[in-house]
GROMACS .gro file of N, CA and C in nm:
model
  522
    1UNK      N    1  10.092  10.182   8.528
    1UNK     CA    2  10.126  10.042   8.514
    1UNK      C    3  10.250  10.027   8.426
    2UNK      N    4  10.233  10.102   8.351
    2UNK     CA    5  10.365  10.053   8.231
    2UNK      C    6  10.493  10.127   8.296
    3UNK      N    7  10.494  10.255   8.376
    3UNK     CA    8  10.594  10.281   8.442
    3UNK      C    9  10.678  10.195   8.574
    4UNK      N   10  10.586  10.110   8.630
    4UNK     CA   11  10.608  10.017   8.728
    4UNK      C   12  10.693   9.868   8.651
    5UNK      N   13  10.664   9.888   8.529
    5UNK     CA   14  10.706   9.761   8.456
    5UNK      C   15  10.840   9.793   8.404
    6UNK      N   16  10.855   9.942   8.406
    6UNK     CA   17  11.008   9.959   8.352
    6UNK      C   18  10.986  10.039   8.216
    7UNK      N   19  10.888  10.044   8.177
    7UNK     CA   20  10.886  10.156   8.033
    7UNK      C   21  10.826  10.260   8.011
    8UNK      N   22  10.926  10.348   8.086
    8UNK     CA   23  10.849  10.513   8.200
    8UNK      C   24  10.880  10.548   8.046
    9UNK      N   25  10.919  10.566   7.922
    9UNK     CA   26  10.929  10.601   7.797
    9UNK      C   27  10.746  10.639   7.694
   10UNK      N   28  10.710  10.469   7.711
   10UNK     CA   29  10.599  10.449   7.700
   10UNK      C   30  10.486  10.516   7.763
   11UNK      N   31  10.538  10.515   7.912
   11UNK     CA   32  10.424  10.592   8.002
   11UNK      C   33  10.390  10.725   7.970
   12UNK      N   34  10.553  10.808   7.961
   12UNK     CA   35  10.548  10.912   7.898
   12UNK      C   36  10.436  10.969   7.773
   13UNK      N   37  10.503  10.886   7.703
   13UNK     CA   38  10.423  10.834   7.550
   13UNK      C   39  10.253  10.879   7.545
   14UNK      N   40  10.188  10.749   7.649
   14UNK     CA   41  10.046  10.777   7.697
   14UNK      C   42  10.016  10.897   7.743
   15UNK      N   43  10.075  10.922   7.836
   15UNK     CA   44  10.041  11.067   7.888
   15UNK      C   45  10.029  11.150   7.821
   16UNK      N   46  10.130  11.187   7.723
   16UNK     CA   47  10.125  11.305   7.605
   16UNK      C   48  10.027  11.297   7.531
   17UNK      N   49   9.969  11.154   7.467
   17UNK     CA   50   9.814  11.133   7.377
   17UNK      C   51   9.720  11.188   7.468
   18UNK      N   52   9.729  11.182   7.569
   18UNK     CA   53   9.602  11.248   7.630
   18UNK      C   54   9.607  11.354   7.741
   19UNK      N   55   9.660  11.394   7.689
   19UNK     CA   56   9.671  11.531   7.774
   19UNK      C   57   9.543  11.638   7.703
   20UNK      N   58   9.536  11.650   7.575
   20UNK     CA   59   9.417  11.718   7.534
   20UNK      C   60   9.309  11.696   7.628
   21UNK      N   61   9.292  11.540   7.661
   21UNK     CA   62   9.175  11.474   7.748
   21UNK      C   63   9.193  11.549   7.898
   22UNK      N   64   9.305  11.527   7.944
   22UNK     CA   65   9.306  11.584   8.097
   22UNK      C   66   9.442  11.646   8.179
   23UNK      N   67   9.425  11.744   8.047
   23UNK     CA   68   9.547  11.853   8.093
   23UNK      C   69   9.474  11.954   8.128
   24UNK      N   70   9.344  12.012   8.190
   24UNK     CA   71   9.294  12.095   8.254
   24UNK      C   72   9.262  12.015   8.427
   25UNK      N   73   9.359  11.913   8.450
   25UNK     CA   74   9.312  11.835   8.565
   25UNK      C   75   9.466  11.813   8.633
   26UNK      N   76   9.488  11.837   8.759
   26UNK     CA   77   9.585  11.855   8.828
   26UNK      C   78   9.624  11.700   8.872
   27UNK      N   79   9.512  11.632   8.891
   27UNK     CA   80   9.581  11.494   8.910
   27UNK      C   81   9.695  11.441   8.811
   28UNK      N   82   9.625  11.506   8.629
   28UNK     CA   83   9.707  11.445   8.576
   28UNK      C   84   9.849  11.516   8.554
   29UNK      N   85   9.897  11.600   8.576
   29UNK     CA   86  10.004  11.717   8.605
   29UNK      C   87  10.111  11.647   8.738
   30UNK      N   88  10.040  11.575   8.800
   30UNK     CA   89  10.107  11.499   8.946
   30UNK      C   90  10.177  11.438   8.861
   31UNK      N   91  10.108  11.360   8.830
   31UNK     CA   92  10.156  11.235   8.786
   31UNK      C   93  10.245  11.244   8.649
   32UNK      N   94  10.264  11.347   8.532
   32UNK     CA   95  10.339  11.408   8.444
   32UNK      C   96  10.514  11.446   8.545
   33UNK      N   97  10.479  11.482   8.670
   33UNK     CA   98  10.545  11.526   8.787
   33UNK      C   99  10.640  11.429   8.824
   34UNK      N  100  10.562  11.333   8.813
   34UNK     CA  101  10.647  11.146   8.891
   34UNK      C  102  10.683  11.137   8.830
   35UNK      N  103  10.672  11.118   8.674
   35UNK     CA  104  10.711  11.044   8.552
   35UNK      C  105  10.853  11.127   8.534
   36UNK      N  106  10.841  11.279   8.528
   36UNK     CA  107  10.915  11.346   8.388
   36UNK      C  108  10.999  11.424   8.470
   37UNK      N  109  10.925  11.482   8.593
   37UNK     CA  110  10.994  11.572   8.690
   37UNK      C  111  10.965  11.701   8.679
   38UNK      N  112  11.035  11.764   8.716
   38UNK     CA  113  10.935  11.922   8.775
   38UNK      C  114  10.980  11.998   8.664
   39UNK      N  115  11.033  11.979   8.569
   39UNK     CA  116  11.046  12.114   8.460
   39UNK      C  117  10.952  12.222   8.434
   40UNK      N  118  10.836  12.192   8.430
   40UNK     CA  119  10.770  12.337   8.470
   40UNK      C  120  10.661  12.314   8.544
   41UNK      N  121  10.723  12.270   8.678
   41UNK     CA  122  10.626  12.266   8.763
   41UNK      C  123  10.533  12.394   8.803
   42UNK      N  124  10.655  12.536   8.778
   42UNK     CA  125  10.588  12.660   8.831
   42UNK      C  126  10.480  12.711   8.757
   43UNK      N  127  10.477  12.636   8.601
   43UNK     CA  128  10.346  12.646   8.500
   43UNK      C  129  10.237  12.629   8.571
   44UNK      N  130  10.264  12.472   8.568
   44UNK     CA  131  10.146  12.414   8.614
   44UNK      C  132  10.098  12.504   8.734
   45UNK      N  133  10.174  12.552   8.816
   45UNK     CA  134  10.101  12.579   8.977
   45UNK      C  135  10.016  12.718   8.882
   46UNK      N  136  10.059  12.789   8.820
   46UNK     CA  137  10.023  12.942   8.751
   46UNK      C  138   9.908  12.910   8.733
   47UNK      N  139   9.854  12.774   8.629
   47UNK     CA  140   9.763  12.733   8.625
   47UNK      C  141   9.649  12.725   8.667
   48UNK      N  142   9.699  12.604   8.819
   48UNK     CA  143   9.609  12.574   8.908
   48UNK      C  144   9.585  12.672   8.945
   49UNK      N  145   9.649  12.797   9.003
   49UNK     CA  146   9.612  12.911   9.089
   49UNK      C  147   9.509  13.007   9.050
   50UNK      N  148   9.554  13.016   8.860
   50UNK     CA  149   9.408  13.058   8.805
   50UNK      C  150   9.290  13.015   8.736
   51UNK      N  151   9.259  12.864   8.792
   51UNK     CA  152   9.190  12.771   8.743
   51UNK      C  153   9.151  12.741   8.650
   52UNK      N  154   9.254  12.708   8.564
   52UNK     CA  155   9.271  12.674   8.403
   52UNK      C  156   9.304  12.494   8.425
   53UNK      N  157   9.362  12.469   8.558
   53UNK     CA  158   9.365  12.338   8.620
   53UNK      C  159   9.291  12.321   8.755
   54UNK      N  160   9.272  12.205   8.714
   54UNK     CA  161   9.152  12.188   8.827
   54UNK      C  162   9.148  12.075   8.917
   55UNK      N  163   9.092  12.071   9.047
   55UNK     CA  164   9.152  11.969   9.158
   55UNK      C  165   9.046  11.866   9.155
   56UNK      N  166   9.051  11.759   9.137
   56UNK     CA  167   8.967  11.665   9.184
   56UNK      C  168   8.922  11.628   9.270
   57UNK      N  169   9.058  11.572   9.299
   57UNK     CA  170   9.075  11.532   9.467
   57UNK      C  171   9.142  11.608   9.561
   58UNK      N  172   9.174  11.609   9.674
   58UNK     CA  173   9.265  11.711   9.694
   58UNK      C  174   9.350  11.671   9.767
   59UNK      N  175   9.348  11.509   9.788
   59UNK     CA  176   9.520  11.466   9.781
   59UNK      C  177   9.584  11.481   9.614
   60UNK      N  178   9.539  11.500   9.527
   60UNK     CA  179   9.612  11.553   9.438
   60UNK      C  180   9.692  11.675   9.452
   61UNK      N  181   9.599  11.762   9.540
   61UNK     CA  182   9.656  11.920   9.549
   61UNK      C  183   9.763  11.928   9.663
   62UNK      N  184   9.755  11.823   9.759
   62UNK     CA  185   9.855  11.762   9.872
   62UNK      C  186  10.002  11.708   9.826
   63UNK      N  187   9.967  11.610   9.694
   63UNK     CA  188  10.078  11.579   9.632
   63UNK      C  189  10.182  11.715   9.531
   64UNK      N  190  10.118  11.762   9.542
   64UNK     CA  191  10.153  11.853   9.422
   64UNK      C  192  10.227  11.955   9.487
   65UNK      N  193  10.135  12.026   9.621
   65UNK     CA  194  10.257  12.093   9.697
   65UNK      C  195  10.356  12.023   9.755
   66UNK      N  196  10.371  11.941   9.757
   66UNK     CA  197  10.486  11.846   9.793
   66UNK      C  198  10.612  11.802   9.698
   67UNK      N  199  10.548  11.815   9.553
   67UNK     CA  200  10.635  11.832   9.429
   67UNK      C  201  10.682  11.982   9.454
   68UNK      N  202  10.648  12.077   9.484
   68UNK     CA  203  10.653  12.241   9.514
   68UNK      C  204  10.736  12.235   9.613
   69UNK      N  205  10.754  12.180   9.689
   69UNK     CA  206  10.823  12.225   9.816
   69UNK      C  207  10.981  12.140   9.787
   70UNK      N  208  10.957  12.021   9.762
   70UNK     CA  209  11.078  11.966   9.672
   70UNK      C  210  11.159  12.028   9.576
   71UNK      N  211  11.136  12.118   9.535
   71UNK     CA  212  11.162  12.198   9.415
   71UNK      C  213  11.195  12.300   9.484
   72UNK      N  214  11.187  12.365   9.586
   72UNK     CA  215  11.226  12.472   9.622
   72UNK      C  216  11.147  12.651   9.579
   73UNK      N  217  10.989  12.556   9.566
   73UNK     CA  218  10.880  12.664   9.569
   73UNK      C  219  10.763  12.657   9.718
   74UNK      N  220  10.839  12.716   9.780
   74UNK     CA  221  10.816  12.711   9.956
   74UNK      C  222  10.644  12.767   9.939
   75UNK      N  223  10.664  12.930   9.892
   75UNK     CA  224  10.573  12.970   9.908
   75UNK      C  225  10.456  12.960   9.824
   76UNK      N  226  10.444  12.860   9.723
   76UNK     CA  227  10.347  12.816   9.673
   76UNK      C  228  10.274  12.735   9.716
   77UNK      N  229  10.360  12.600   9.764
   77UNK     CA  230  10.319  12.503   9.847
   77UNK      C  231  10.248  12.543   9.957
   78UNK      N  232  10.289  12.653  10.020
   78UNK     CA  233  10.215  12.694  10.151
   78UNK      C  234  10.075  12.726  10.125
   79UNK      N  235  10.103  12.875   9.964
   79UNK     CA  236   9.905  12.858   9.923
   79UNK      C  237   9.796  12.743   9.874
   80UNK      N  238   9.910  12.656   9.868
   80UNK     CA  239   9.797  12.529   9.842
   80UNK      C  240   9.765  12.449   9.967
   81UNK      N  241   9.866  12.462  10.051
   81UNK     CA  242   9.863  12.422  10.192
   81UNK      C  243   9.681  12.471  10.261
   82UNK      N  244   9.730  12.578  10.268
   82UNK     CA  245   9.599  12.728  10.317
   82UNK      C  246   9.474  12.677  10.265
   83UNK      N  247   9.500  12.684  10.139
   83UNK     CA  248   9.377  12.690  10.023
   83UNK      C  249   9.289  12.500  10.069
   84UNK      N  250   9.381  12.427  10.115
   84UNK     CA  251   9.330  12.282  10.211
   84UNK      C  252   9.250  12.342  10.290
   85UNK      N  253   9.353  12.392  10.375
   85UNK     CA  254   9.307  12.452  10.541
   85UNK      C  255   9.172  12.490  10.559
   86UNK      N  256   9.124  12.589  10.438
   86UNK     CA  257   9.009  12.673  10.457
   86UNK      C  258   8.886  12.586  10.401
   87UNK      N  259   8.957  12.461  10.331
   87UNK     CA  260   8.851  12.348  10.274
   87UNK      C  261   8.843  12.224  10.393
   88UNK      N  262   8.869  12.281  10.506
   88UNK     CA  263   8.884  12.202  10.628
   88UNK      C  264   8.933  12.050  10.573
   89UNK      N  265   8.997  12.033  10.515
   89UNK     CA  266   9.076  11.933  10.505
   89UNK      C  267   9.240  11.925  10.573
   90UNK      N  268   9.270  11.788  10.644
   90UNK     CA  269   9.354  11.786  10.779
   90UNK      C  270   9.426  11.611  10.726
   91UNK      N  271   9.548  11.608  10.717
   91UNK     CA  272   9.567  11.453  10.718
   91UNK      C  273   9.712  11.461  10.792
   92UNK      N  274   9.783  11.377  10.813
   92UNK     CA  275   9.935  11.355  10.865
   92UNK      C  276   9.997  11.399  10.778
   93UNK      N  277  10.006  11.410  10.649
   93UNK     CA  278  10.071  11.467  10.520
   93UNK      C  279  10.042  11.568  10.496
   94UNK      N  280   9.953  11.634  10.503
   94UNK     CA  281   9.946  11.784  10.507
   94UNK      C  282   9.989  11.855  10.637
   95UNK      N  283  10.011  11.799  10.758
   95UNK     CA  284  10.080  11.884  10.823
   95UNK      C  285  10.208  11.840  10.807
   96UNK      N  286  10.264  11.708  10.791
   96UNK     CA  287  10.387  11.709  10.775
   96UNK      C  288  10.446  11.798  10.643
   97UNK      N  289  10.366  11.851  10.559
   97UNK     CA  290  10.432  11.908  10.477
   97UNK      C  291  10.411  12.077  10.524
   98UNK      N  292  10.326  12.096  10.584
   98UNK     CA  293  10.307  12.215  10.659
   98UNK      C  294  10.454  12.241  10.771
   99UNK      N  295  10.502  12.182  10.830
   99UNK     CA  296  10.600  12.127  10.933
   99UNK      C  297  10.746  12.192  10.838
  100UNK      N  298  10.751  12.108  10.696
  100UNK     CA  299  10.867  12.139  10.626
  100UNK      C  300  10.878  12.275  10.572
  101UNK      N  301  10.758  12.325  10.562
  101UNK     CA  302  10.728  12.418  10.521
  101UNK      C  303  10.821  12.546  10.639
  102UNK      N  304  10.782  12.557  10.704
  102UNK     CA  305  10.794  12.593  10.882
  102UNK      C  306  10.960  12.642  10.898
  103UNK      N  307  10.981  12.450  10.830
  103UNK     CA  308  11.176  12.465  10.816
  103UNK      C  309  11.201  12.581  10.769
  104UNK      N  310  11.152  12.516  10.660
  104UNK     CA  311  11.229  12.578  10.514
  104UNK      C  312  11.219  12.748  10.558
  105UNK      N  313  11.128  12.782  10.568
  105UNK     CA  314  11.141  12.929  10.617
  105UNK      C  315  11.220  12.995  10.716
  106UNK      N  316  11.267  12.897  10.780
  106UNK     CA  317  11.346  12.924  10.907
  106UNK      C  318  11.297  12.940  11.059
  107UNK      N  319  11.160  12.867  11.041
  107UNK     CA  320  11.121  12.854  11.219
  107UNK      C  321  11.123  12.739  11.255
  108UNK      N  322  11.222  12.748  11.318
  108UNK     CA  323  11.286  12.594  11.349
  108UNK      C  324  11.203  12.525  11.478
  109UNK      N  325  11.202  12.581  11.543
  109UNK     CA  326  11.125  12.552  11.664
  109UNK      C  327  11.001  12.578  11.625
  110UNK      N  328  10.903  12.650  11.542
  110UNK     CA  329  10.811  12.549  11.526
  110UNK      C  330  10.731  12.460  11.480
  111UNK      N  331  10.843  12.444  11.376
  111UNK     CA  332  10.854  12.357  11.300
  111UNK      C  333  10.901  12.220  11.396
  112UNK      N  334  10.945  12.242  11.501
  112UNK     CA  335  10.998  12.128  11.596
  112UNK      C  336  10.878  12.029  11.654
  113UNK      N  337  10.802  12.166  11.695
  113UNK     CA  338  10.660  12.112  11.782
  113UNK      C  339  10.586  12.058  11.708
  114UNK      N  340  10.583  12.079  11.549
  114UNK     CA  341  10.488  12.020  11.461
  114UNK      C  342  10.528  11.887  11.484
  115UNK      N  343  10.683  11.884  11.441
  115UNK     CA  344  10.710  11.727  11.384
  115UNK      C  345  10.723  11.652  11.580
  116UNK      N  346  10.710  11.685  11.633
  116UNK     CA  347  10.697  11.622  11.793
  116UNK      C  348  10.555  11.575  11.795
  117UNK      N  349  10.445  11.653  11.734
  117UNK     CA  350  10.303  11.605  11.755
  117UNK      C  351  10.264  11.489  11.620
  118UNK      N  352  10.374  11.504  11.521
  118UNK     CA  353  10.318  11.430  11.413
  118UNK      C  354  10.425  11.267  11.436
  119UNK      N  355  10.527  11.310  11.524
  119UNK     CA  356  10.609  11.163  11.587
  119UNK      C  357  10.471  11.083  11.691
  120UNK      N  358  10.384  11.189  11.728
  120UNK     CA  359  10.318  11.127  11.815
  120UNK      C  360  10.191  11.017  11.747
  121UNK      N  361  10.156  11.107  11.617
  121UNK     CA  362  10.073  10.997  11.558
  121UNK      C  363  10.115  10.881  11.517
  122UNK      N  364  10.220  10.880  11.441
  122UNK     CA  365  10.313  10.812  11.410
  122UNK      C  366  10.473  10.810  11.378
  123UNK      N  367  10.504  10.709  11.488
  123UNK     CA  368  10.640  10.679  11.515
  123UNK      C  369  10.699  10.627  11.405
  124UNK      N  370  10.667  10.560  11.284
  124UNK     CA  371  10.701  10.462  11.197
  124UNK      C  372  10.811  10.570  11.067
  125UNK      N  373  10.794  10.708  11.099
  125UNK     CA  374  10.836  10.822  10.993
  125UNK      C  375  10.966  10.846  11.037
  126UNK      N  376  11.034  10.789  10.925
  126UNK     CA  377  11.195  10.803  10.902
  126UNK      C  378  11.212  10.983  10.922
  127UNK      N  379  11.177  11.023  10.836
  127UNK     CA  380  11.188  11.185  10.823
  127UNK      C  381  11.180  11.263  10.924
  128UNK      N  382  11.070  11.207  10.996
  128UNK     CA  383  10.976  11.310  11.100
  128UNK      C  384  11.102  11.285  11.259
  129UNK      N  385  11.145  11.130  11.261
  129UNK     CA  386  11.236  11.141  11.348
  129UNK      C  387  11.378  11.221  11.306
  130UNK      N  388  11.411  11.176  11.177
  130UNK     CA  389  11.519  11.288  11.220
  130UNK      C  390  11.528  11.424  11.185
  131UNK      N  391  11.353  11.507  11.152
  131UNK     CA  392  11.379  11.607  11.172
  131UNK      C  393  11.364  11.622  11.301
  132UNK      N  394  11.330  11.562  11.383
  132UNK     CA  395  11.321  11.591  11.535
  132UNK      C  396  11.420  11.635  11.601
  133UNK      N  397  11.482  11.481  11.586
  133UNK     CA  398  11.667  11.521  11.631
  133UNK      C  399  11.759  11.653  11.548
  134UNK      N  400  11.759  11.647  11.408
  134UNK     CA  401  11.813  11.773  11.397
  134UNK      C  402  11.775  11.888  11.437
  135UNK      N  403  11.664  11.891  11.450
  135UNK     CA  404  11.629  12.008  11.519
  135UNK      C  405  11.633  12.036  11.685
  136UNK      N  406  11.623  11.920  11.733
  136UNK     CA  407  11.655  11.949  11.850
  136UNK      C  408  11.783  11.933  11.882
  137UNK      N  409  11.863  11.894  11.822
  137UNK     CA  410  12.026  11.918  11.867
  137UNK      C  411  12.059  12.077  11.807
  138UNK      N  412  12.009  12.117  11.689
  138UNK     CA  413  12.030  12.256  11.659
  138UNK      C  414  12.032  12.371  11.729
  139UNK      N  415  11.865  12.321  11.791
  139UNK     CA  416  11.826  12.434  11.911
  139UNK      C  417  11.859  12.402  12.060
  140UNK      N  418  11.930  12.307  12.081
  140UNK     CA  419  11.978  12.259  12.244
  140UNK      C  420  11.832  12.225  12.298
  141UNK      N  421  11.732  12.090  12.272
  141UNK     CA  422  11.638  12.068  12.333
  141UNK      C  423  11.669  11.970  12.355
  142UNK      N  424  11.606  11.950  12.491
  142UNK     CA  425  11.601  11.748  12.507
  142UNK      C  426  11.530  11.685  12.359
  143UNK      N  427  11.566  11.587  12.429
  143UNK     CA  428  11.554  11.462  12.285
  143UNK      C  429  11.427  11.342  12.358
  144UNK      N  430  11.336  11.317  12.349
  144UNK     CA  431  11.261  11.224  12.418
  144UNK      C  432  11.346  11.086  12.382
  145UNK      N  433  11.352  10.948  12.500
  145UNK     CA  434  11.435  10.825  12.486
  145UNK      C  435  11.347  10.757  12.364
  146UNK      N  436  11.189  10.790  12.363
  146UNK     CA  437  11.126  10.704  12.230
  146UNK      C  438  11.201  10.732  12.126
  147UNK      N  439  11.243  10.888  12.083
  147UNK     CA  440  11.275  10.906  11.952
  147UNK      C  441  11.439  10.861  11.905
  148UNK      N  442  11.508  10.832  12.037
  148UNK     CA  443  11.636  10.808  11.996
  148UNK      C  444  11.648  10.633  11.960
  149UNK      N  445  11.575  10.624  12.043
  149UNK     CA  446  11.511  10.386  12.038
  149UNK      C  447  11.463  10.401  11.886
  150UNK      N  448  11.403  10.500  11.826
  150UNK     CA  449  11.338  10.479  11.698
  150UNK      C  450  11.396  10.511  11.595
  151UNK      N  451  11.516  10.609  11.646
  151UNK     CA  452  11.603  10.655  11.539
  151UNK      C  453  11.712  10.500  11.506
  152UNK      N  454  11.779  10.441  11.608
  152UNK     CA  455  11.860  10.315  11.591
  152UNK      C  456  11.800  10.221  11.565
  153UNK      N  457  11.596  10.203  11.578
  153UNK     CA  458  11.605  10.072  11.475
  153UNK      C  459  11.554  10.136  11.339
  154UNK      N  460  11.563  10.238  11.327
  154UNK     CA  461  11.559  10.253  11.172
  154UNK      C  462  11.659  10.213  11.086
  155UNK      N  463  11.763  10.174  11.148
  155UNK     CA  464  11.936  10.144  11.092
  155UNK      C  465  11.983  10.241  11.041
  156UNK      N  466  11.978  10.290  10.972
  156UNK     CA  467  12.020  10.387  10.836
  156UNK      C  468  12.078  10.435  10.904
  157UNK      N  469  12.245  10.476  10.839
  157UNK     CA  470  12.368  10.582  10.853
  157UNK      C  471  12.346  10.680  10.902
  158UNK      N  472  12.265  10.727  10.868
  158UNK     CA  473  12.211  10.889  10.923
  158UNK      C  474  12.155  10.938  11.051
  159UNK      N  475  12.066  10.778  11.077
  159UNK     CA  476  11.980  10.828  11.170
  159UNK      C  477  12.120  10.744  11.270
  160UNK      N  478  12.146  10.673  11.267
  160UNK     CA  479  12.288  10.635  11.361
  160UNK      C  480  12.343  10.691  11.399
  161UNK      N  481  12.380  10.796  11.317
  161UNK     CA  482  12.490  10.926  11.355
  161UNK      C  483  12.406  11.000  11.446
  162UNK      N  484  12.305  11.047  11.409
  162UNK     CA  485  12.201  11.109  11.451
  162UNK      C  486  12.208  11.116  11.612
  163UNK      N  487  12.169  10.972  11.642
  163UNK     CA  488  12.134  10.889  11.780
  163UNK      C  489  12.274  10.935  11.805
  164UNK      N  490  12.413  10.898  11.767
  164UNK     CA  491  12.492  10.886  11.857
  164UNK      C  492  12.528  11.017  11.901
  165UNK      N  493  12.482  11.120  11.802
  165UNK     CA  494  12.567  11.225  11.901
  165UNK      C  495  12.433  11.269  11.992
  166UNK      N  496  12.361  11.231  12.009
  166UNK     CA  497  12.261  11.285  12.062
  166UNK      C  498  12.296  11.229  12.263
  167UNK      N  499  12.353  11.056  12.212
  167UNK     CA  500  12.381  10.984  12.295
  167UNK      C  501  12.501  11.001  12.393
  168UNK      N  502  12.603  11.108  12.267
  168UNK     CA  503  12.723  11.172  12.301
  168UNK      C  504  12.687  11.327  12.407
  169UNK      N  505  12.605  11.360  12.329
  169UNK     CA  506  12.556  11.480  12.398
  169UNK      C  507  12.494  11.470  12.581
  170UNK      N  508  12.394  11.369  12.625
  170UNK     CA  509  12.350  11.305  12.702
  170UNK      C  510  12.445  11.280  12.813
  171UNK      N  511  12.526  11.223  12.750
  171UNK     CA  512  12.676  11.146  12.839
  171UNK      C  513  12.753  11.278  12.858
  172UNK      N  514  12.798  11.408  12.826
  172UNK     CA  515  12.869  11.476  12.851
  172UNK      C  516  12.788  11.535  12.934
  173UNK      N  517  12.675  11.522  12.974
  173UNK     CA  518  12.574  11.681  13.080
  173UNK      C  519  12.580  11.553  13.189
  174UNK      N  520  12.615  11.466  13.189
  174UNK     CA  521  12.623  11.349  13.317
  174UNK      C  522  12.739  11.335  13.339
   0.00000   0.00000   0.00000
């Protein structure tokens, strides 16, 4: 609350009084995460991994590899990814971060098919469309007409460019 109001100082503040209280708890490490930023995010994961931190929930543990993968700790994110998997837990956000994951490693294609089945749940994902298109202009794939209609009303610069060369591309094989 007090960070939403503008005095992420304060928030800070709170957090540090009680961390004795629930610095063995990964939710509150997320959220140290939002506030302060990843300075030792790779602690914390050391942590969690040898359960000195502990998951509550496990969209906490969803958010957190997602702070991990942001950061450019691929393969951590992935064991917390797994460590879901085998707790049969499944949402649109855990595969979409499974998907980036995919990228980031360099399997582009199938990382393609992920984000094609997760456009299918939902169309409304800025990201998910234009990893579509970059990836499918990367690898020379068709482009489905939904995702290019969805990329231009998103407006944004990016996804514009996006659409047009895609639109450019289209027009030159005709």
């Amino acid at each position: 609350a007090l960070f939403r109001l503008g005095r992420k100082e304060q928030a800070l503040q709170t957090l540090e009084n009680y961390q004795n209280y629930f610095g063995d708890i990964l939710d509150f490490w997320v959220l140290v995460c939002h506030l302060k930023g990843a300075d030792n995010i790779l602690t914390i994961y050391e942590k969690w991994q040898s359960g000195l931190i502990k998951t509550n929930e496990w969209q906490a543990a969803l958010d957190f590899a997602n702070y991990l993968l942001m950061n450019g700790y691929n393969q951590e994110a992935e064991n917390i990814i797994e460590k879901l998997e085998k707790c049969q837990v499944s949402s649109y956000v855990l595969q979409r971060v499974k998907a980036q994951i995919l990228y980031e490693k360099g399997f582009q294609i199938e990382a393609l098919d992920k984000f094609l089945k997760l456009f299918q749940e939902r169309k409304e994902d800025e990201y998910v469309v234009d990893m579509i298109i970059t990836l499918s202009l990367n690898n020379m794939r068709a482009i489905d007409q939904e995702v290019i209609e969805r990329a231009i009303s998103f407006d944004t610069p990016r996804l514009l460019m996006l659409a047009s060369h895609v639109l450019e591309r289209i027009n030159e094989r005709n």
